[in-house]
Coordinates of C-alpha atoms in Angstrom, one line a residue:
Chain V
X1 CA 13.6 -16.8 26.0
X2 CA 12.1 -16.4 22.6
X3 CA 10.9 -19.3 20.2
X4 CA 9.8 -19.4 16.6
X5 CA 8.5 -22.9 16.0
X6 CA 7.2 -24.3 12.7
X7 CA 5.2 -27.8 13.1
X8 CA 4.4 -30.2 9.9
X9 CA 4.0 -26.9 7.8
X10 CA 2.3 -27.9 4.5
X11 CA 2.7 -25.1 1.3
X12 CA 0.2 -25.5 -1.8
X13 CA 0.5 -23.1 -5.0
X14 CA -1.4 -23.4 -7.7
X15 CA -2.5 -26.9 -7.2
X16 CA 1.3 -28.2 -6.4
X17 CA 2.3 -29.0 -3.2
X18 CA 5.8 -27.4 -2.5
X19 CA 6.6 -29.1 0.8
X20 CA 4.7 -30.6 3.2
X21 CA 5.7 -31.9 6.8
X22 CA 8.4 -29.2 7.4
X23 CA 9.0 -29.0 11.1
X24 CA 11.8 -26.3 12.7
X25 CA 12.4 -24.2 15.3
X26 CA 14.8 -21.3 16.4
X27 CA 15.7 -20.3 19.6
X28 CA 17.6 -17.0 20.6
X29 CA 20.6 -16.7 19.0
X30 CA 19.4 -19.0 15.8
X31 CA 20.3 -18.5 12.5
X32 CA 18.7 -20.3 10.3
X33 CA 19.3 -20.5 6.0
X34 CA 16.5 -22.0 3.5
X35 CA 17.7 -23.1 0.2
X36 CA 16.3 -24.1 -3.0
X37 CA 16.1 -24.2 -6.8
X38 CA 14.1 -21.1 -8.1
X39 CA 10.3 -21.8 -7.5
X40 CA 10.7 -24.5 -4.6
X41 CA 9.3 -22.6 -2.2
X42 CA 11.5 -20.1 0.0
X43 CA 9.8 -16.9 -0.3
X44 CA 6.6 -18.9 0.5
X45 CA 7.5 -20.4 3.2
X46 CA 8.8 -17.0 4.7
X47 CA 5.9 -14.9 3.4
X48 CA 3.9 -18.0 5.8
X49 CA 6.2 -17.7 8.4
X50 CA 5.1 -13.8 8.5
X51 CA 1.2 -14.8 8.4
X52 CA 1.1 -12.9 5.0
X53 CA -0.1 -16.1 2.9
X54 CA -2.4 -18.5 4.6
X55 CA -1.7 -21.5 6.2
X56 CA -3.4 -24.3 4.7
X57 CA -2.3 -27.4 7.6
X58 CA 0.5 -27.0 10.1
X59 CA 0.9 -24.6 12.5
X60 CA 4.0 -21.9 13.0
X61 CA 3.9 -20.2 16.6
X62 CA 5.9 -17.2 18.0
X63 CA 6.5 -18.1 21.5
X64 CA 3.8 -20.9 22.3
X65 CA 1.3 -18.8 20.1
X66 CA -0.1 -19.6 17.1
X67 CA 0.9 -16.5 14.8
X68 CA -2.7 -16.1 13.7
X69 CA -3.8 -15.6 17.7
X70 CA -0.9 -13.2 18.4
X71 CA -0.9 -11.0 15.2
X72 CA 0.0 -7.5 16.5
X73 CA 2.4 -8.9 19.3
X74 CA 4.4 -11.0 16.4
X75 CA 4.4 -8.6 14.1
X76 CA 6.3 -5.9 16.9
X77 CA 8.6 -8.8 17.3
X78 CA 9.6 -9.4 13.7
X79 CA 11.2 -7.5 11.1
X80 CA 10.4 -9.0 7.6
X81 CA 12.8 -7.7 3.9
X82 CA 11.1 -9.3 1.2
X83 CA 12.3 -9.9 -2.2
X84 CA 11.4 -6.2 -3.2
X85 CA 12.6 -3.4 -1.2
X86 CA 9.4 -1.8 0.3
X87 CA 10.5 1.8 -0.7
X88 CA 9.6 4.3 -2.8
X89 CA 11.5 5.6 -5.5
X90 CA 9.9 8.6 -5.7
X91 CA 11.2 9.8 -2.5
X92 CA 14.7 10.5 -0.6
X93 CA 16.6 7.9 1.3
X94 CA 16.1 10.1 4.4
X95 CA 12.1 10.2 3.9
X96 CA 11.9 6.5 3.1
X97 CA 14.2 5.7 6.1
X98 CA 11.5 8.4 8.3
X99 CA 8.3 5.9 6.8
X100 CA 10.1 2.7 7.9
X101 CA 11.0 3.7 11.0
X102 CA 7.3 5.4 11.6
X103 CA 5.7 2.1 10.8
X104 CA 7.9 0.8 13.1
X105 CA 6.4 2.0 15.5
X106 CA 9.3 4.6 16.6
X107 CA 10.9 2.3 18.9
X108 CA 14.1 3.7 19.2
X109 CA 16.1 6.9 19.0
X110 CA 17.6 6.2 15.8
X111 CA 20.0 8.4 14.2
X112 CA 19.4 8.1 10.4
X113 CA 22.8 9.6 8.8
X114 CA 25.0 7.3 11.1
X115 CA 22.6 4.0 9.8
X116 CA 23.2 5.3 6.2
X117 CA 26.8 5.6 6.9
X118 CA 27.0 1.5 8.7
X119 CA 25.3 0.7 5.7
X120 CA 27.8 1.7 3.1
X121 CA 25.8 4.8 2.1
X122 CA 27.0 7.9 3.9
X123 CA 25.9 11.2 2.3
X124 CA 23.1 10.2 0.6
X125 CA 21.0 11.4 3.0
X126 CA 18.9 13.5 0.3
X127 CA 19.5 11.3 -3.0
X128 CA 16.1 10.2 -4.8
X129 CA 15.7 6.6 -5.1
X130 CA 15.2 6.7 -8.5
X131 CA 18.7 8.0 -8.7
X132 CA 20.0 5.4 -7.1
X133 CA 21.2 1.8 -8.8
X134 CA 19.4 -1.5 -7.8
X135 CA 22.2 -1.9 -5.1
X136 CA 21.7 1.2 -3.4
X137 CA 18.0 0.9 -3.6
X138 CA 18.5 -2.5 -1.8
X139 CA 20.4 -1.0 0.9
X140 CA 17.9 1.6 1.6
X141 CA 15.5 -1.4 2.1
X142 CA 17.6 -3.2 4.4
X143 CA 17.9 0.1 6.4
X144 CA 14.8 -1.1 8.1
X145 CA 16.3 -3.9 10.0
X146 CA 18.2 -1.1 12.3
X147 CA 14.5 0.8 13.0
X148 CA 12.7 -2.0 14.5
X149 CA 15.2 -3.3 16.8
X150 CA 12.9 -6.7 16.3
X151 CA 14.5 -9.8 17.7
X152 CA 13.2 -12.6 14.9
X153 CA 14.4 -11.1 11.3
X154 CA 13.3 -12.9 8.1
X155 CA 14.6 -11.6 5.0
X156 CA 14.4 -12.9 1.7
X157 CA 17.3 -12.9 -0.8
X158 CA 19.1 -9.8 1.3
X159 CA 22.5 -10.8 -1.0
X160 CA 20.4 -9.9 -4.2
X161 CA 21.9 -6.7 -6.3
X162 CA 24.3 -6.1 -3.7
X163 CA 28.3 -6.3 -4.5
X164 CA 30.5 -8.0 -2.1
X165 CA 31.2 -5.0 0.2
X166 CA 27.1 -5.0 0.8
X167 CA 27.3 -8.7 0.9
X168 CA 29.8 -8.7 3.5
X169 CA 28.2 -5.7 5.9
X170 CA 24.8 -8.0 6.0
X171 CA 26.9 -10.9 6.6
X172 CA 28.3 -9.0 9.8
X173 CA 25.0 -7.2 10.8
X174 CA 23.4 -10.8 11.0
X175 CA 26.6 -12.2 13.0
X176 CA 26.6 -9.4 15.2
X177 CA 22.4 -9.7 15.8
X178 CA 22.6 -13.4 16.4
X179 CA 25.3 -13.2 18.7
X180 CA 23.5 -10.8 21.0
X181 CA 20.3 -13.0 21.2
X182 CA 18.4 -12.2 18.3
X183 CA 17.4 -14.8 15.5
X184 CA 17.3 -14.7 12.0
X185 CA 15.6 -16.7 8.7
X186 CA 17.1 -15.8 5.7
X187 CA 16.7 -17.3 2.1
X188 CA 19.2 -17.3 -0.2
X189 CA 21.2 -20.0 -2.6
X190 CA 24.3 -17.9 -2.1
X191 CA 27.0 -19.2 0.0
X192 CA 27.2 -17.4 3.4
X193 CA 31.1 -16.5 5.2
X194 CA 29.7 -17.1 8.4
X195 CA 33.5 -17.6 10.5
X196 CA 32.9 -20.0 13.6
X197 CA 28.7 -19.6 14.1
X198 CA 26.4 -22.6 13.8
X199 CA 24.2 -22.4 10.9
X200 CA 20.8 -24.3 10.8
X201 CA 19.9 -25.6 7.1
X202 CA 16.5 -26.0 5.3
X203 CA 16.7 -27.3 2.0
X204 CA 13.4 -27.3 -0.2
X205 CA 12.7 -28.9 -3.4
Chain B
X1 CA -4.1 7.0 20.3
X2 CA -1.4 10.0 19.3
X3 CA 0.5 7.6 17.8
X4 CA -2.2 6.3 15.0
X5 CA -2.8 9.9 14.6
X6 CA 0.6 10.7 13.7
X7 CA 1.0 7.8 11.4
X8 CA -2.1 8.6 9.7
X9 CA 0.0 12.3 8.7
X10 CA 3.0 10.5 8.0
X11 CA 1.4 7.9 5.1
X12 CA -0.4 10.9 3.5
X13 CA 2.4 13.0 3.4
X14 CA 4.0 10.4 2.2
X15 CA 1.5 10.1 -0.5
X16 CA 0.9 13.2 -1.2
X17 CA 4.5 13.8 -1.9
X18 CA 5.0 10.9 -4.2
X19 CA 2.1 12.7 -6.2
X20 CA 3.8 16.0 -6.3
X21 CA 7.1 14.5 -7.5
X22 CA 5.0 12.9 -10.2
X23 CA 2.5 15.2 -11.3
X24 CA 1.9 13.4 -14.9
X25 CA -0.4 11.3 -12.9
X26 CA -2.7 13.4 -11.2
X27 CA -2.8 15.8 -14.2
X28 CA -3.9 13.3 -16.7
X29 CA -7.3 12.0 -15.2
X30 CA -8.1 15.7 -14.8
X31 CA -7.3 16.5 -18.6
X32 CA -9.2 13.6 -19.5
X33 CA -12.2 14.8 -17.5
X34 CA -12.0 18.7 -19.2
X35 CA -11.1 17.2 -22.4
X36 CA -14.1 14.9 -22.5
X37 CA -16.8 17.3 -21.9
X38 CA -15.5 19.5 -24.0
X39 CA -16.0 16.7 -26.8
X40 CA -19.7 17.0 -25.8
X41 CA -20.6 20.7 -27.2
X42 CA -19.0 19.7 -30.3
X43 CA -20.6 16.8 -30.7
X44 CA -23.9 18.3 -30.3
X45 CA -23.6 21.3 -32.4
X46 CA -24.6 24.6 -30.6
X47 CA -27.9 23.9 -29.5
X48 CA -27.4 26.2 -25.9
X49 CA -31.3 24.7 -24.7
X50 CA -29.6 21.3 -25.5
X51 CA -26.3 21.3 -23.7
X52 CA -28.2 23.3 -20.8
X53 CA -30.1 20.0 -20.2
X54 CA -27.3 17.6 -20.7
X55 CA -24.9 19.7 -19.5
X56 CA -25.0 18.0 -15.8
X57 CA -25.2 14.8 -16.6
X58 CA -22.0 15.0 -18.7
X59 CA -19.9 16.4 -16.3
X60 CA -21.1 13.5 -13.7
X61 CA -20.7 11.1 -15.9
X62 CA -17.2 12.2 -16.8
X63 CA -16.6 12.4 -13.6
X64 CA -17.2 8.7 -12.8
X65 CA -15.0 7.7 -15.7
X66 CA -12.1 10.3 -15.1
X67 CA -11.9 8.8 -10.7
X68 CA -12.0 5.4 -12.7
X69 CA -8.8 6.2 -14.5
X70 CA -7.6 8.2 -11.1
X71 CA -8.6 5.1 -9.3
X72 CA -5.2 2.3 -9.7
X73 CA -2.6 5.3 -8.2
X74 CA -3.9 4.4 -4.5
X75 CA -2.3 1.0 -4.5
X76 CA -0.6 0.4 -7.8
X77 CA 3.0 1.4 -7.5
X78 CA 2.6 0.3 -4.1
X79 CA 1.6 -3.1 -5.1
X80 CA 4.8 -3.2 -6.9
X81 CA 7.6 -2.4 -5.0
X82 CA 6.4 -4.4 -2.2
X83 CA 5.7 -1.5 -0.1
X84 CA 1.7 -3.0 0.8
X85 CA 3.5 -6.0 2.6
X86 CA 5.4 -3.7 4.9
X87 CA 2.2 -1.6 5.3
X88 CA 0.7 -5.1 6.5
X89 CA 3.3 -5.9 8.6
X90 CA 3.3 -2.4 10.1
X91 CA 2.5 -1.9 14.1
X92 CA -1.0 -0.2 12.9
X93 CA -3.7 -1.7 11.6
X94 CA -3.9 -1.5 8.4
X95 CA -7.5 0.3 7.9
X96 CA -5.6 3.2 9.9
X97 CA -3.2 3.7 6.9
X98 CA -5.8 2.9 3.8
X99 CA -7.8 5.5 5.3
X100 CA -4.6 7.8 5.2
X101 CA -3.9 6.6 1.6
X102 CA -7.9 7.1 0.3
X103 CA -7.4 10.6 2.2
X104 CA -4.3 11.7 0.0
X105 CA -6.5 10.4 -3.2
X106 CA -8.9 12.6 -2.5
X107 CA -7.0 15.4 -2.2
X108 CA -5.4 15.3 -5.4
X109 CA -7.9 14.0 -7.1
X110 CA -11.5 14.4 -5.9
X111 CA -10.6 17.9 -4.5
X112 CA -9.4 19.5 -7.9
X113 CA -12.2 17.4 -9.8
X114 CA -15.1 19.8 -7.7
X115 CA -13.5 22.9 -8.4
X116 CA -12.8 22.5 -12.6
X117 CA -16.4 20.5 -12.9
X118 CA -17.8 23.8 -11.4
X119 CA -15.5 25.7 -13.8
X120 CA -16.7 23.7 -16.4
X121 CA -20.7 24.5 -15.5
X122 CA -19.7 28.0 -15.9
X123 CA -18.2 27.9 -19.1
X124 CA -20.6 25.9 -20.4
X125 CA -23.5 28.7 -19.0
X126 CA -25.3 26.1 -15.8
X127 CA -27.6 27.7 -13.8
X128 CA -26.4 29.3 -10.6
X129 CA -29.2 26.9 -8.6
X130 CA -27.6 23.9 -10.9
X131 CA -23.9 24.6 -9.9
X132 CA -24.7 25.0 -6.2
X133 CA -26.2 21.2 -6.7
X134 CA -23.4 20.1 -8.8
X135 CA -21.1 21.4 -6.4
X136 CA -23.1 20.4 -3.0
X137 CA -23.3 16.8 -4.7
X138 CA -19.7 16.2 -6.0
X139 CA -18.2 17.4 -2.5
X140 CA -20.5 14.6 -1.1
X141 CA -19.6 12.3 -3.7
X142 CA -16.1 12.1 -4.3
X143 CA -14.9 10.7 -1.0
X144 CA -17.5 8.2 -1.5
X145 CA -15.8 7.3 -5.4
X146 CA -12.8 7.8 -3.7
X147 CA -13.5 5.0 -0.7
X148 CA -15.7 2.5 -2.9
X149 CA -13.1 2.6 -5.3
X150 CA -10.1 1.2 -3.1
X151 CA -11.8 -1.9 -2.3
X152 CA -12.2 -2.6 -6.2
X153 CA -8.6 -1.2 -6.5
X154 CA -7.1 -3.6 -3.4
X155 CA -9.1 -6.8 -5.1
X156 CA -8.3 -6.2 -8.6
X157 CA -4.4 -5.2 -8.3
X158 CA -2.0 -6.9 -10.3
X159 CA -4.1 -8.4 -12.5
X160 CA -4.8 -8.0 -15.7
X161 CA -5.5 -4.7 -16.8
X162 CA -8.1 -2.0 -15.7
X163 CA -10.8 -3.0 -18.3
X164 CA -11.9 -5.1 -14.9
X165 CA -11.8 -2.3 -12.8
X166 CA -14.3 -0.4 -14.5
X167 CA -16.6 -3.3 -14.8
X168 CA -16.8 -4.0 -11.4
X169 CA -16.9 -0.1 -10.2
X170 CA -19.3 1.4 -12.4
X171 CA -22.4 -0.3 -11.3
X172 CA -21.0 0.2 -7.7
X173 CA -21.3 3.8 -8.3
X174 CA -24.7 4.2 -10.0
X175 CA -26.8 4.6 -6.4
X176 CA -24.3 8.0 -5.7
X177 CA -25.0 8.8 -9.6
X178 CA -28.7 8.2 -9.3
X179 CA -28.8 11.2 -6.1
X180 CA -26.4 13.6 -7.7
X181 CA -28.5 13.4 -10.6
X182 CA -32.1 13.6 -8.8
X183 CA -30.6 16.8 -6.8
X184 CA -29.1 18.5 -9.5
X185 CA -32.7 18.2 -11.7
X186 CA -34.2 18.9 -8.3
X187 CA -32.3 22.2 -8.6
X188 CA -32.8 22.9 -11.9
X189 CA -36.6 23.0 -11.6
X190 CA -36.0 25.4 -8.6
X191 CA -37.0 22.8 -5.8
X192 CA -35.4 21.7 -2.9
X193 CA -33.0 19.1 -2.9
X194 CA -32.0 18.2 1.4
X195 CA -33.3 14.9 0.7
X196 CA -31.0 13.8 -1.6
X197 CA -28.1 15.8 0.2
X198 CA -29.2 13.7 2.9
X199 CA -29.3 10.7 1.2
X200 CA -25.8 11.6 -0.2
X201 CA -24.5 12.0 3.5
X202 CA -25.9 9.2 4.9
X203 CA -23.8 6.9 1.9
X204 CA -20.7 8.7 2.8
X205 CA -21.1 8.1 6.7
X206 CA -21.5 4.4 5.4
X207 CA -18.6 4.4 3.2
X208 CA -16.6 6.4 5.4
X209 CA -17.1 3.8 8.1
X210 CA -17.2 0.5 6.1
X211 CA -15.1 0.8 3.1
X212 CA -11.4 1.4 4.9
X213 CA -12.0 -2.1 6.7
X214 CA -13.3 -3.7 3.3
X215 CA -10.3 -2.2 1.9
X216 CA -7.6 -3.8 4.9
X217 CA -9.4 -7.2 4.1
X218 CA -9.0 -7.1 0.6
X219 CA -5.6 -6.6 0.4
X220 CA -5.0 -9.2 2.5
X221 CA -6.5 -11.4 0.3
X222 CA -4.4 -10.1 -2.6
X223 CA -1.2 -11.0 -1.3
X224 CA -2.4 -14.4 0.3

């Protein structure tokens, strides 16, 4: 039994406070949604949930461990999509897929045409990034979600560039990864079609 | 232990790729380095005695401002399309995969930079004693611009413009200048110059050791 807790979390940028006092937690299966007007604070408080910025007062703990005292062990747990894609445009979709799933830390046989394919992009095996439109590059990115096979994901704005065929397939692969145990923290202020699975809320600003 | 060994292949490939698909930016710090000295025998007129006495100096000098230029590639495109934060987040510490990404900027950087500044010295009629310094000093050197560099590179990224980079790096490299320079006059005059190589090795053992986990630190303040 996993658990993600975040306890009276406090968020100062630039001399303004964000949010302060923001307690939750997510167990297995948890599914989780932050919203917000633009600049209230969701990519912080993911980029803090993922130790990346600093945490100023609060704690947020991965299993009854702070994240700070359990770095490497957190970070093999969790697999984070921020709001840019984390690939390169300079080379293939097959090479990029081969970096993510190195840093990965190879974890499982993984069968790169097939996740190209589940992700609406089979045949592109060899295609440059820079060929590719800001929706296809955003797939590639999320391509990294099937490497890790992490249990807590936290992705940023996944919906953004994608049209509603990509929308939907992330829709489904977060269903589908919830439902067999995993959790997930997504931000986004698009409305999710999530049919008959119980959606936690966090609303900043 | 395979494993971090492996990794380390796999981000300098990866680098080292990205630099072959985009070969405007590993050509142009080198143009600017043979361009430059060859501003230098016009400047000066003809005088061979002159140049033969300067001639050194110039091309580490230019050398210093050419890695300078060379020097935002490491991390810049990087920086931008998020790619750092997922090297953060990797499995690996991070030191494991700067040193792999400081590796691949020395290959196509400090690597070709050795071999035309020793072109150069011939062109421009060095001493066969002067050359075997130059080059003797540069292969020590360039790793050491190359490693010293990241650090200034991982703190300064993203912000404005690279005028700050080469105010903070230049006086970082002077002490590497300072050998180079006492070797290759050392040479010159026909003496021996082991203490300086020395010297010179003993700054790349530090930098080798030291700078990678400077490096992973400062990029993790960047992005805080």
């Amino acid at each position: 039994m996993a658990l993600f807790k975040v306890n009276n979390l406090q968020c100062v940028r630039r001399d303004n406070i964000l949010f302060q006092g923001l307690s939750f937690k997510l167990e297995d299966g948890g599914l989780l949604q932050i919203d917000g007007v633009n600049g209230s604070g969701k990519s912080s408080l993911l980029q803090m949930c993922i130790g990346l910025i600093q945490i100023t007062e609060g704690n947020i703990s991965w299993n009854q461990t702070d994240i700070r005292d359990c770095r490497y062990q957190f970070q093999t747990d969790m697999t984070y999509f921020g709001h840019t894609n984390g690939v390169k445009t300079g080379l293939t979709a097959l090479e990029n897929m081969k970096v993510m799933h190195a840093l990965s830390g190879f974890k499982s046989e993984v069968d790169y045409s097939l996740i190209l394919k589940q992700i609406g992009l089979a045949g592109m095996d060899d295609v440059l990034l820079s060929r590719m439109s800001a929706g296809q590059k955003r797939r590639v990115g999320l391509t990294r979600i099937f490497m890790a096979s992490s249990k807590l994901w936290l992705l940023d704005e996944p919906f953004n560039a994608l049209d509603k065929n990509g929308k939907k397939i992330i829709e489904q692969l977060i269903v589908s990864h919830c439902k067999a145990g995993g959790m997930v923290i997504f931000a986004t202020h698009q409305t999710m079609e999530i049919d008959g699975y119980p959606l936690q809320h966090i609303h900043l600003g | 232990m395979n494993e971090y060994i492996k990794i380390f292949f796999i981000i300098l490939q990866r680098d080292l790729t990205l630099v072959f698909r985009n070969k405007a930016e590993f050509i142009n710090p080198l143009m600017f380095f043979v361009i430059v000295i060859i501003l230098f025998p016009l400047a000066f007129g003809s005088d061979a005695t002159l140049l033969k006495q300067l001639t050194s100096g110039i091309i580490w000098v230019t050398a210093l401002l050419a890695t300078v230029l060379s020097l935002e590639t490491i991390f810049r495109t990087d920086f931008e399309d998020g790619s750092i934060e997922q090297l953060i987040l990797a499995r690996y510490p991070l030191t494991l995969m700067v040193s792999a990404k400081v590796t691949a900027h020395w290959i196509i950087f400090g690597l070709p930079l050795i071999f035309i500044a020793v072109l150069t010295g011939f062109i421009l009629s060095l001493s066969s004693q002067t050359m075997f310094a130059l080059f003797f000093t540069l292969l020590l050197s360039t790793p050491v611009l190359s490693l010293i560099g990241a650090i200034t590179v991982a703190l300064t990224i993203g912000l404005r413009g690279g005028m700050l980079l080469s105010l903070l790096i230049l006086p970082l490299y002077m002490p590497v200048l300072i050998f180079s320079m006492l070797a290759v006059q050392n040479a010159t005059a026909g003496q021996s110059i082991s203490a300086e190589i020395y010297f010179l090795a003993g700054i790349l053992v530090l930098a080798l050791t030291l700078a990678p986990i400077t490096t992973a630190a400062a990029l993790r303040i960047r992005l805080s």
